[in-house]
Coordinates of C-alpha atoms in Angstrom, one line a residue:
L14 CA 172.4 106.0 99.6
P15 CA 174.6 104.2 97.1
P16 CA 178.2 103.7 98.4
F17 CA 179.7 106.1 95.7
T18 CA 177.6 108.9 96.7
P19 CA 179.9 111.9 97.2
A20 CA 180.1 113.5 100.7
K21 CA 179.0 116.9 99.1
V22 CA 175.9 115.4 97.6
R23 CA 175.0 114.0 101.0
D24 CA 175.4 117.3 102.5
L25 CA 173.4 118.8 99.7
L26 CA 170.5 116.4 100.5
G27 CA 170.7 117.5 104.2
R28 CA 170.2 121.1 103.2
C29 CA 167.3 120.2 100.6
L30 CA 165.4 118.6 103.3
R31 CA 165.6 121.1 106.2
K32 CA 162.2 122.2 107.5
D33 CA 163.4 125.8 108.2
K34 CA 162.7 127.5 104.9
K35 CA 165.4 130.1 105.5
R36 CA 168.1 127.3 105.8
R37 CA 166.7 125.1 103.0
L38 CA 168.0 125.2 99.4
H39 CA 165.7 127.4 97.3
D40 CA 166.2 126.5 93.6
I41 CA 166.6 123.1 92.1
A42 CA 169.0 124.7 89.6
D43 CA 171.3 125.4 92.4
A44 CA 171.2 121.8 93.3
R45 CA 172.0 120.7 89.9
V46 CA 175.1 123.0 89.8
E47 CA 176.4 121.5 93.1
I48 CA 175.7 117.9 91.8
E49 CA 177.7 118.6 88.6
E50 CA 180.5 120.0 90.6
A51 CA 180.6 117.1 93.0
V52 CA 180.4 114.5 90.2
T53 CA 183.3 116.3 88.4
A54 CA 185.4 116.6 91.8
R55 CA 184.9 112.7 92.3
A56 CA 186.0 112.0 88.6
A57 CA 189.2 114.2 88.9
E58 CA 189.8 112.4 92.3
L59 CA 189.7 109.0 90.6
S60 CA 191.7 110.2 87.6
G61 CA 194.8 110.6 89.8
A62 CA 194.5 107.2 91.2
A63 CA 196.3 104.1 90.0
A64 CA 193.1 102.1 89.4
T65 CA 192.6 103.3 85.9
G66 CA 189.6 100.7 85.5
T67 CA 187.8 102.3 88.4
Y68 CA 188.3 105.6 86.8
T69 CA 186.9 104.4 83.4
A70 CA 183.8 102.7 85.1
W71 CA 183.0 106.0 87.0
R72 CA 183.2 108.1 83.7
R73 CA 180.9 105.8 82.2
A74 CA 178.3 105.9 85.2
M75 CA 178.7 109.6 85.8
P76 CA 175.7 110.9 83.8
W77 CA 173.6 108.1 85.2
G78 CA 174.7 108.9 88.7
A79 CA 174.1 112.5 88.5
A80 CA 170.5 111.8 87.1
F81 CA 170.0 109.3 90.0
V82 CA 171.0 111.6 92.6
M83 CA 168.9 114.4 91.1
G84 CA 165.8 112.1 91.1
L85 CA 166.7 110.9 94.6
I86 CA 166.7 114.6 95.9
I87 CA 163.4 115.5 94.1
A88 CA 161.6 112.3 95.5
S89 CA 163.1 112.9 98.9
I90 CA 161.9 116.5 99.0
A91 CA 158.4 115.5 97.8
V92 CA 158.0 112.8 100.5
W93 CA 159.4 114.9 103.2
N94 CA 157.2 117.8 102.5
L95 CA 154.2 115.4 102.7
K96 CA 155.4 114.1 106.0
P97 CA 153.3 116.0 108.7
T98 CA 155.3 117.9 111.5
P99 CA 153.8 117.1 114.8
Q100 CA 153.8 120.6 116.0
L101 CA 152.0 121.6 112.8
L102 CA 149.0 119.1 112.9
P103 CA 145.8 121.0 112.4
A104 CA 143.6 121.5 115.4
P105 CA 140.3 119.5 115.6
R106 CA 137.7 121.4 113.9
P107 CA 135.0 122.9 116.3
I108 CA 131.7 121.0 116.6
T109 CA 128.8 123.3 116.0
R110 CA 125.1 122.7 116.4
H111 CA 122.0 124.6 115.0
A112 CA 118.5 123.9 113.9
Q113 CA 117.1 124.6 110.3
T114 CA 113.5 125.4 110.4
L115 CA 111.5 124.8 107.0
P116 CA 109.8 127.8 105.6
P117 CA 106.2 128.6 106.2
G118 CA 104.0 126.2 104.1
E119 CA 106.4 123.4 104.3
E120 CA 106.4 120.4 106.6
L121 CA 108.2 117.2 106.4
T122 CA 105.9 114.4 105.5
D123 CA 105.7 110.5 105.7
L124 CA 107.9 110.4 108.7
T125 CA 107.3 106.6 108.8
H126 CA 110.0 106.4 106.3
P127 CA 113.3 108.2 106.0
A128 CA 112.6 111.8 105.2
I129 CA 116.0 113.4 104.8
A130 CA 119.3 112.7 103.0
L131 CA 122.6 114.4 103.0
S132 CA 124.8 114.2 99.8
P133 CA 128.0 112.3 100.5
D134 CA 130.1 115.6 100.1
G135 CA 127.7 117.4 102.6
T136 CA 126.8 120.1 100.2
R137 CA 123.2 119.4 99.4
L138 CA 120.1 118.2 101.5
V139 CA 117.1 116.5 100.2
Y140 CA 113.9 116.3 102.1
V141 CA 110.4 115.2 101.9
A142 CA 108.0 118.0 102.5
N143 CA 104.4 118.3 101.2
Q144 CA 104.6 114.9 99.6
Q145 CA 107.5 115.9 97.2
L146 CA 111.1 116.3 97.2
Y147 CA 113.1 119.5 98.1
L148 CA 116.7 120.2 97.3
R149 CA 118.6 122.7 99.4
P150 CA 122.2 123.8 99.3
M151 CA 123.7 123.5 102.8
D152 CA 125.3 126.9 102.4
G153 CA 122.0 128.5 101.0
L154 CA 118.9 129.8 102.5
K155 CA 116.3 128.5 100.1
A156 CA 115.1 125.0 99.1
E157 CA 113.6 124.2 95.7
P158 CA 111.1 121.4 94.9
I159 CA 112.5 118.8 92.5
G160 CA 110.3 118.4 89.7
S161 CA 108.5 115.1 88.8
T162 CA 108.7 113.8 92.5
E163 CA 105.2 114.1 93.6
G164 CA 104.2 111.4 96.1
A165 CA 108.0 110.8 96.8
F166 CA 109.4 109.4 100.0
N167 CA 112.7 107.7 101.2
P168 CA 115.2 109.7 99.4
F169 CA 118.7 108.6 99.1
F170 CA 121.8 109.9 97.0
S171 CA 124.0 108.2 94.5
A172 CA 127.5 107.8 95.4
D173 CA 128.7 110.7 93.3
G174 CA 125.8 112.9 94.7
Q175 CA 124.5 113.8 91.2
W176 CA 121.2 111.6 91.5
V177 CA 118.5 111.3 94.0
G178 CA 116.8 107.7 94.4
F179 CA 113.3 107.6 95.9
F180 CA 110.0 105.7 96.1
A181 CA 106.7 106.9 94.5
D182 CA 103.6 105.3 93.2
G183 CA 104.8 101.8 93.8
K184 CA 108.1 102.1 91.9
L185 CA 111.9 102.9 92.7
K186 CA 112.7 106.0 90.7
K187 CA 115.6 108.3 90.3
V188 CA 116.0 111.9 89.3
S189 CA 119.0 114.1 88.7
I190 CA 119.8 116.9 90.9
S191 CA 120.3 119.1 88.0
G192 CA 116.7 118.6 86.8
G193 CA 114.7 116.6 84.2
A194 CA 112.3 113.9 84.5
S195 CA 112.3 111.1 87.0
L196 CA 113.1 107.5 85.7
A197 CA 111.3 104.5 86.9
L198 CA 113.8 101.5 87.7
A199 CA 111.7 98.9 89.3
D200 CA 108.2 98.0 90.8
V201 CA 108.5 98.1 94.5
D202 CA 105.5 97.2 96.8
N203 CA 105.5 99.1 100.4
P204 CA 109.3 99.6 100.4
R205 CA 111.6 99.5 103.5
G206 CA 114.7 101.4 102.4
A207 CA 117.4 101.6 99.5
S208 CA 121.1 102.3 99.1
W209 CA 123.0 103.4 96.1
G210 CA 126.4 101.7 96.1
P211 CA 129.7 102.5 94.7
N212 CA 129.5 100.0 91.9
D213 CA 126.3 102.0 90.6
T214 CA 124.0 99.2 91.8
I215 CA 120.9 100.1 94.0
V216 CA 119.9 97.7 96.8
F217 CA 116.2 97.8 97.9
A218 CA 113.9 96.4 100.3
P219 CA 110.3 95.5 99.4
N220 CA 108.1 94.5 102.1
T221 CA 106.7 91.5 100.6
G222 CA 107.4 87.9 99.6
T223 CA 109.9 85.6 100.8
A224 CA 112.8 87.5 99.3
G225 CA 114.6 90.0 101.4
L226 CA 116.7 92.5 99.6
W227 CA 116.8 93.0 95.8
Q228 CA 119.3 94.9 93.6
V229 CA 118.9 96.5 90.3
P230 CA 121.4 98.6 88.1
A231 CA 121.1 102.2 88.7
A232 CA 120.8 102.6 84.8
G233 CA 117.9 100.2 85.0
G234 CA 117.4 96.5 84.3
T235 CA 115.9 93.4 85.7
P236 CA 115.9 93.5 89.5
Q237 CA 117.8 90.4 91.0
I238 CA 117.2 88.7 94.6
L239 CA 120.1 89.6 96.8
T240 CA 119.2 88.1 100.2
T241 CA 116.4 85.6 101.2
L242 CA 114.5 85.3 104.3
E243 CA 115.6 82.6 106.8
G244 CA 113.7 80.7 109.5
G245 CA 111.6 83.0 111.6
E246 CA 112.5 86.1 109.7
V247 CA 109.6 88.6 108.5
G248 CA 111.6 91.0 106.4
H249 CA 115.0 92.6 105.7
R250 CA 115.1 96.4 105.7
W251 CA 117.0 99.7 105.6
P252 CA 120.1 98.3 103.6
E253 CA 123.4 100.1 103.1
L254 CA 126.0 98.9 100.7
L255 CA 129.5 99.3 102.5
P256 CA 132.5 100.9 100.8
G257 CA 133.8 98.8 98.0
G258 CA 130.4 97.1 97.3
N259 CA 131.3 93.8 98.6
A260 CA 129.0 93.6 101.5
V261 CA 125.8 95.2 102.8
L262 CA 124.3 96.2 106.2
F263 CA 120.6 95.7 106.9
T264 CA 118.1 95.1 109.7
V265 CA 116.5 91.8 110.0
V266 CA 112.9 91.7 111.4
T267 CA 111.8 88.6 113.3
G268 CA 108.5 90.1 114.2
R269 CA 106.6 93.3 114.4
A270 CA 107.6 94.2 118.0
E271 CA 110.4 96.9 118.6
G272 CA 112.9 94.5 120.2
N273 CA 112.5 91.8 117.3
R274 CA 115.3 93.1 115.3
Q275 CA 118.8 92.4 114.4
I276 CA 121.5 94.4 112.6
V277 CA 123.4 92.0 110.3
V278 CA 126.1 92.3 107.7
Q279 CA 126.3 89.9 104.6
R280 CA 129.1 89.4 102.2
L281 CA 127.8 89.5 98.8
E282 CA 130.0 87.1 97.1
T283 CA 129.8 84.2 99.5
G284 CA 126.4 85.0 101.1
D285 CA 128.0 84.7 104.5
R286 CA 125.9 86.5 107.1
R287 CA 126.7 87.8 110.7
V288 CA 124.7 89.3 113.4
L289 CA 126.2 92.4 114.8
I290 CA 123.7 93.9 117.1
E291 CA 120.6 92.6 118.7
G292 CA 117.3 94.8 119.0
A293 CA 118.4 97.8 117.1
T294 CA 117.8 99.1 113.7
Y295 CA 118.9 101.3 110.7
A296 CA 122.8 100.9 110.8
R297 CA 125.1 103.1 108.8
Y298 CA 129.0 103.0 108.3
A299 CA 130.9 106.0 109.2
P300 CA 134.4 106.4 107.4
T301 CA 136.0 107.0 110.9
G302 CA 135.7 103.2 111.4
H303 CA 132.3 103.4 113.4
L304 CA 129.0 101.7 113.0
V305 CA 126.2 104.2 113.9
Y306 CA 122.6 102.8 114.5
S307 CA 119.4 103.5 116.4
L308 CA 118.2 102.1 119.5
D309 CA 114.8 103.4 120.7
G310 CA 115.4 106.9 119.4
T311 CA 119.0 107.1 120.4
L312 CA 121.9 107.0 118.1
M313 CA 124.5 104.5 119.3
V314 CA 128.0 103.9 118.1
M315 CA 130.4 101.1 118.2
L316 CA 133.7 100.4 116.6
F317 CA 133.5 98.5 113.2
D318 CA 136.3 96.7 111.3
L319 CA 135.4 97.1 107.6
E320 CA 137.7 94.3 106.5
R321 CA 136.7 91.8 109.1
L322 CA 133.1 92.9 109.2
E323 CA 133.1 92.9 113.1
V324 CA 132.1 95.3 115.8
A325 CA 134.3 95.8 118.8
G326 CA 133.9 97.4 122.1
A327 CA 130.9 98.5 124.1
P328 CA 128.0 100.6 122.5
V329 CA 128.2 104.2 123.2
P330 CA 125.1 106.7 123.1
I331 CA 126.1 109.7 121.2
V332 CA 122.8 111.5 120.2
E333 CA 119.4 111.3 122.0
G334 CA 116.0 112.1 120.8
V335 CA 116.2 111.0 117.1
M336 CA 112.9 110.2 115.6
Q337 CA 112.5 106.5 115.0
S338 CA 109.3 105.3 113.4
N339 CA 107.4 102.1 114.3
I340 CA 108.8 100.3 111.3
G341 CA 112.3 101.1 112.2
A342 CA 113.4 104.1 110.0
A343 CA 115.5 106.4 111.9
Q344 CA 115.6 110.0 110.8
F345 CA 119.3 110.9 110.5
S346 CA 121.7 111.2 107.7
F347 CA 125.5 112.1 107.6
S348 CA 128.0 112.9 105.0
S349 CA 131.4 111.3 104.3
L350 CA 133.1 114.6 105.7
G351 CA 131.4 114.5 109.0
S352 CA 128.3 116.6 109.0
L353 CA 125.2 115.1 110.8
L354 CA 121.5 116.0 110.1
Y355 CA 118.6 114.4 112.3
I356 CA 114.9 115.1 112.9
P357 CA 114.1 115.6 116.6
G358 CA 111.3 113.3 118.2
G359 CA 112.7 110.1 119.5
I360 CA 110.6 106.7 119.7
G361 CA 108.0 108.7 121.5
G362 CA 107.3 110.7 118.5
T363 CA 105.2 107.8 117.0
E364 CA 102.5 108.2 119.6
R365 CA 99.1 109.5 118.1
T366 CA 96.0 110.7 119.6
L367 CA 92.6 109.3 118.4
V368 CA 90.2 112.3 117.1
W369 CA 86.8 112.8 115.3
V370 CA 87.2 115.0 112.3
D371 CA 84.0 116.4 110.5
R372 CA 83.6 117.1 106.9
Q373 CA 85.2 120.6 107.2
G374 CA 88.3 119.3 108.9
A375 CA 87.3 120.4 112.6
V376 CA 88.8 118.1 115.2
E377 CA 87.4 117.0 118.4
P378 CA 89.7 114.5 120.5
L379 CA 88.5 111.2 121.9
A380 CA 89.3 110.5 125.6
A381 CA 91.6 107.6 124.8
P382 CA 95.2 108.1 125.8
P383 CA 98.1 108.8 123.2
R384 CA 99.6 105.5 122.1
R385 CA 101.2 104.1 118.9
Y386 CA 97.8 103.5 117.2
N387 CA 97.2 102.3 113.8
A388 CA 94.3 101.0 111.6
P389 CA 91.3 102.3 113.6
R390 CA 87.9 100.5 112.7
L391 CA 84.5 101.5 114.0
S392 CA 82.0 98.9 115.1
P393 CA 78.7 98.6 113.1
D394 CA 77.0 100.3 116.0
G395 CA 79.5 103.1 116.2
Q396 CA 80.1 102.6 119.9
R397 CA 83.5 100.8 120.0
L398 CA 86.7 101.1 118.1
A399 CA 89.1 98.5 117.2
V400 CA 92.7 99.5 116.8
E401 CA 96.2 98.0 116.7
I402 CA 98.7 99.3 119.1
L403 CA 102.5 98.9 119.0
G404 CA 103.9 98.0 122.3
A405 CA 106.1 95.2 123.2
N406 CA 104.2 93.4 120.5
L407 CA 101.7 94.6 118.1
D408 CA 98.2 93.9 119.3
V409 CA 94.6 94.4 118.7
W410 CA 92.7 96.6 121.3
I411 CA 89.1 97.8 121.7
Y412 CA 88.3 101.2 122.9
D413 CA 84.7 101.8 124.3
I414 CA 83.8 105.2 123.2
P415 CA 80.9 106.0 125.7
R416 CA 82.8 104.6 128.8
G417 CA 86.3 105.7 127.5
T418 CA 88.1 102.4 128.3
L419 CA 90.9 100.6 126.4
T420 CA 90.9 96.8 126.5
R421 CA 93.4 94.6 124.9
L422 CA 92.0 91.6 122.9
T423 CA 95.1 89.8 121.8
F424 CA 98.1 88.5 123.6
E425 CA 100.1 86.2 121.5
A426 CA 102.5 87.0 118.8
N427 CA 101.8 90.0 116.6
N428 CA 98.3 91.0 115.6
Q429 CA 97.2 93.8 113.3
L430 CA 94.5 95.4 110.9
P431 CA 91.3 94.3 112.7
I432 CA 88.0 94.5 111.0
W433 CA 84.4 93.8 112.5
A434 CA 82.0 91.4 111.6
P435 CA 78.7 92.8 110.4
D436 CA 76.9 91.8 113.6
G437 CA 79.6 93.3 115.8
K438 CA 80.4 90.0 117.7
R439 CA 83.8 89.0 116.1
L440 CA 87.0 90.7 114.9
A441 CA 89.1 89.4 112.1
F442 CA 92.8 90.3 112.0
A443 CA 96.1 89.2 110.7
S444 CA 98.4 87.4 113.1
D445 CA 101.9 85.8 112.8
R446 CA 101.5 83.5 115.5
A447 CA 101.8 80.5 113.4
G448 CA 104.3 81.6 110.8
P449 CA 103.7 84.4 108.0
A450 CA 100.9 86.6 108.7
N451 CA 97.6 84.8 108.2
L452 CA 93.8 85.5 108.8
F453 CA 92.3 84.7 112.2
W454 CA 89.3 85.8 114.0
K455 CA 88.2 86.1 117.7
L456 CA 85.1 86.9 119.7
A457 CA 84.9 90.7 120.5
D458 CA 84.2 90.1 124.1
G459 CA 87.6 88.5 124.6
S460 CA 86.3 85.0 125.5
G461 CA 87.6 81.9 123.7
A462 CA 90.8 81.5 121.6
A463 CA 91.6 83.0 118.2
E464 CA 90.8 80.8 115.3
R465 CA 92.7 80.4 112.1
L466 CA 90.7 81.1 109.0
A467 CA 93.2 80.4 106.2
T468 CA 96.6 79.1 105.7
S469 CA 99.1 80.6 103.3
E470 CA 102.9 80.8 102.9
H471 CA 102.5 84.4 101.9
G472 CA 101.3 87.4 104.0
N473 CA 97.5 87.8 104.3
H474 CA 95.9 90.9 105.6
P475 CA 92.1 91.5 106.1
D476 CA 90.4 94.6 104.5
S477 CA 86.6 94.2 104.5
W478 CA 83.7 92.0 105.6
S479 CA 80.7 91.6 103.5
S480 CA 77.5 93.1 105.0
D481 CA 75.7 89.7 104.8
G482 CA 78.8 88.1 106.9
Q483 CA 79.5 85.6 104.1
A484 CA 82.8 86.6 102.9
L485 CA 86.0 88.3 103.8
A486 CA 88.0 90.4 101.5
F487 CA 91.8 90.5 101.9
H488 CA 95.1 91.2 100.1
E489 CA 98.1 88.8 99.9
H490 CA 101.8 89.7 99.5
H491 CA 103.1 87.4 96.7
P492 CA 106.8 87.3 95.7
T493 CA 106.0 87.2 91.9
T494 CA 102.7 89.2 91.4
G495 CA 103.1 91.7 94.3
R496 CA 99.8 92.5 96.3
D497 CA 96.7 90.7 95.2
V498 CA 93.0 90.7 96.0
W499 CA 91.5 87.5 97.4
V500 CA 88.1 86.7 98.9
L501 CA 87.6 84.2 101.6
P502 CA 84.2 82.5 101.8
L503 CA 83.2 82.0 105.5
E504 CA 80.8 79.3 105.0
G505 CA 81.5 75.7 103.8
E506 CA 85.1 74.6 103.2
R507 CA 86.6 78.3 103.5
Q508 CA 88.7 78.0 100.4
P509 CA 90.0 81.4 99.4
R510 CA 89.9 82.5 95.8
P511 CA 91.6 85.2 93.9
F512 CA 89.6 88.2 92.7
L513 CA 92.5 90.2 91.2
R514 CA 95.9 88.7 90.6
T515 CA 97.9 90.8 88.0
P516 CA 101.5 91.9 87.7
F517 CA 100.4 95.2 89.5
N518 CA 99.7 95.9 93.0
E519 CA 96.1 95.7 94.2
A520 CA 95.1 95.9 97.7
S521 CA 92.7 97.6 100.3
P522 CA 89.5 95.8 98.8
V523 CA 86.2 97.2 100.4
F524 CA 82.8 95.7 99.9
S525 CA 79.9 98.2 99.1
P526 CA 77.1 98.0 101.6
D527 CA 74.9 96.0 99.1
N528 CA 77.9 93.6 98.3
R529 CA 77.5 94.1 94.6
W530 CA 80.8 96.0 94.2
L531 CA 84.2 95.9 95.3
A532 CA 86.5 99.2 95.6
Y533 CA 90.2 98.7 95.8
G534 CA 93.6 100.5 95.1
S535 CA 95.9 99.6 92.2
N536 CA 99.1 101.0 90.8
E537 CA 98.3 99.8 87.1
S538 CA 98.3 103.3 85.6
G539 CA 101.8 103.9 87.1
R540 CA 100.4 105.5 90.3
R541 CA 98.0 104.6 93.0
E542 CA 94.4 105.1 92.0
I543 CA 91.0 103.8 93.3
Y544 CA 88.8 101.5 91.2
V545 CA 85.5 99.9 91.6
Q546 CA 84.7 96.6 90.0
P547 CA 81.5 94.3 90.2
F548 CA 81.4 91.6 92.7
P549 CA 81.6 88.7 92.4
G550 CA 82.0 89.6 88.6
P551 CA 82.4 89.6 85.7
G552 CA 82.5 93.1 84.7
G553 CA 84.6 96.0 83.9
K554 CA 86.2 98.5 86.4
S555 CA 85.5 102.1 86.8
Q556 CA 88.3 104.6 87.9
I557 CA 87.1 106.5 90.7
S558 CA 90.2 108.7 91.6
T559 CA 91.6 111.0 88.9
E560 CA 94.9 112.5 90.4
G561 CA 96.0 109.7 92.6
G562 CA 94.4 107.8 95.4
A563 CA 94.6 105.3 98.3
E564 CA 92.9 104.1 101.4
P565 CA 89.3 103.6 100.1
V566 CA 86.5 103.6 102.7
W567 CA 82.7 102.9 101.8
P568 CA 80.3 104.3 104.5
R569 CA 77.4 102.1 105.3
N570 CA 74.9 104.3 103.6
G571 CA 76.7 103.6 100.4
R572 CA 75.9 106.9 98.9
E573 CA 79.8 108.1 98.8
L574 CA 83.2 106.5 98.4
F575 CA 85.9 108.2 100.4
Y576 CA 89.7 108.0 99.7
R577 CA 92.8 109.9 100.4
N578 CA 95.2 111.7 98.0
G579 CA 98.4 112.3 100.2
E580 CA 97.2 114.7 102.8
R581 CA 93.7 115.5 101.2
M582 CA 90.5 113.7 102.2
M583 CA 88.4 113.2 99.1
A584 CA 84.6 112.2 98.5
V585 CA 83.0 110.9 95.3
E586 CA 79.1 110.5 95.1
I587 CA 78.2 107.0 94.1
T588 CA 75.2 105.6 92.5
T589 CA 74.5 101.9 92.0
E590 CA 70.8 101.7 90.7
P591 CA 69.9 101.1 88.0
T592 CA 73.7 101.0 87.0
F593 CA 76.8 102.0 88.6
S594 CA 77.9 105.7 88.3
A595 CA 80.5 107.9 89.9
G596 CA 80.6 111.5 90.4
S597 CA 83.7 113.9 90.2
P598 CA 86.1 113.7 93.2
R599 CA 85.9 116.7 95.7
L600 CA 88.0 117.8 98.4
L601 CA 86.5 117.7 102.0
F602 CA 89.5 118.8 104.0
E603 CA 93.3 118.5 104.2
G604 CA 95.6 117.9 107.2
R605 CA 99.3 117.0 107.2
Q606 CA 98.9 116.2 111.0
F607 CA 96.7 113.3 110.4
S608 CA 98.4 109.9 110.1
F609 CA 97.9 108.0 106.8
S610 CA 98.7 104.5 105.5
A611 CA 102.3 103.6 104.5
G612 CA 100.6 101.1 102.2
F613 CA 97.2 100.8 100.6
G614 CA 95.1 99.9 103.7
A615 CA 92.9 102.7 105.1
N616 CA 94.4 104.3 108.3
Y617 CA 91.0 106.0 109.4
D618 CA 87.1 105.0 109.3
V619 CA 84.1 106.8 108.9
T620 CA 80.7 106.8 110.6
S621 CA 77.6 105.1 109.0
D622 CA 76.1 108.5 107.8
G623 CA 79.4 109.7 106.5
Q624 CA 79.6 112.9 108.5
R625 CA 82.5 112.2 110.7
F626 CA 85.7 110.4 110.4
V627 CA 87.8 108.8 113.1
M628 CA 91.5 109.4 112.5
M629 CA 94.9 109.5 114.5
Q630 CA 96.5 113.0 115.0
A631 CA 100.2 113.2 115.5
S632 CA 101.4 114.3 118.9
E633 CA 102.4 118.0 119.4
Q634 CA 106.1 116.8 119.6
Q635 CA 105.7 115.1 116.3
Q636 CA 104.0 118.1 114.7
E637 CA 106.8 120.5 115.8
A638 CA 109.6 118.0 114.6
A639 CA 108.0 118.1 111.3
T640 CA 109.4 121.6 110.6
Q641 CA 112.8 121.3 112.1
I642 CA 116.0 119.6 111.1
N643 CA 119.0 119.7 113.5
V644 CA 122.4 120.0 112.0
V645 CA 125.7 119.0 113.6
L646 CA 128.9 120.2 111.8
N647 CA 132.2 118.4 112.2
W648 CA 130.3 115.7 114.1
F649 CA 133.0 113.1 113.3
E650 CA 135.3 114.8 115.7
E651 CA 132.8 114.0 118.5
L652 CA 132.6 110.4 117.2
K653 CA 136.4 110.1 117.5
Q654 CA 136.6 111.6 120.9
R655 CA 133.7 109.7 122.4
V656 CA 134.8 106.3 120.7
P657 CA 138.4 106.2 119.9
T658 CA 139.5 103.9 117.1
G659 CA 143.2 103.6 118.7
K660 CA 144.9 104.6 115.4

């Protein structure tokens, strides 16, 4: 206080700041009266003194002094009332847990990608069910579908919670939670996550090319490269822009195996990157000062310094049994206020069973044990099944159907998408053993080494072998044109040549049995559809699907073309003589439990007569998890108890 402050005013301040309401001054008008009386008394005191100059100065300063003391009292009261009293601190809110079950007729779909998102304020849940987005108030009992989100997956909220971003039909889109049409923001091939930052920028991760993460204004615009792949890296996935928008968390993939991942953070201004955690995926920042991430289906927590961008202390497991897909997506989301949602299942939830399915949808299991299967392909004689299995690495295996034996074919690096030679003696597949995924082949009996068929700096993946054995159709991931269809002659110099190379995404090329036609998937119409075009050309294309389609498969009898539209298996009658013609698509069966492809490639195969399909059925654990979302309220209380910040 100023040295001239009267003792009466000092006493008045004490009475104004008493915490006991009964002993505190109640009215500011009373304080004004006491201030004026104190100032007047001080002036009278000075007027009787010999120091006339002091008295004159005091009279001149008296109005300003009164105003100063008055302001001081008001400010002091405000500050003091905001200061917490130790004995009055609120008790920690109780941590409660319960499960929300989806209503009959709804099941969570596309659990390969994130399927749930909680709004930043924790009041709304968006989830993917029946191949579209649903919005549910957390204090309500009913969810409503969000219009114009058919085929959607990987939802995420805007920073203000008023918009939902998602992917569908090969595009990054957004839609308002209050309704209206969805808006396309960018073309994205086979995405691996996105984040809507506080600066109204969306960072997203396409799974193609040499670029890692991209960014685009949420209002729309031209996407820009944000990160680039460095030596040995395969992809950048699952980004999250940190508060302030100056840095981004993401997962670096150095191979397709589970352990070949790193959680890193990168400053956007300088491009400086730091590895935070090895072998983990899908990191998210909690405003409590923690980093939450997934390690083999368990949520782990570490302290995280947001300014220094550093982790500290030992990792602590906090929630077990959280579903994590084989591409590293973990099914959890939390609000900035501390509510946690997750889908149960763990890493084991990705295991699948190989099954036969007839044209009516009846299922007959094969004797093969449950594994993380993908991309099954029947041998020409129908006695063997080539399939990729995710273990320590991604490898090609062969299942002998009559004998019930499962034999590993590849042992080096990561190998995927096997296809049979027409004589059944070889298998072609994609392998990253020499850099980006390229085409290799190997004898089906396991003898000899794998031989490289083509060299490309971009990812190549085989799709179909011509029935005469002379050509291999494959798709390439190009950073500029997206997915393109190429053909590799298997005689002579083996120089690949492009068949379809456009600004759109074309993939999953499949030869007709007579090798005169090539079926493929494309998003040129704005959504995935199936087309057929003469091979080797020229000639116009015919659209086969009518309401969306992917995963085309041409049986060896050539009389039909099969494809999938979401969870529906479709069939179209085909005639190639004297000219090409296609009938109307018809539904054969529908099944949410059958795994489908996250990209364009087929995740099933069909017998030569077109009567049975070999598919992969989700485990019972995964099917049960597809209808349940676990909720933990006030979860941050547990976070702070288990991993104290020391603040």
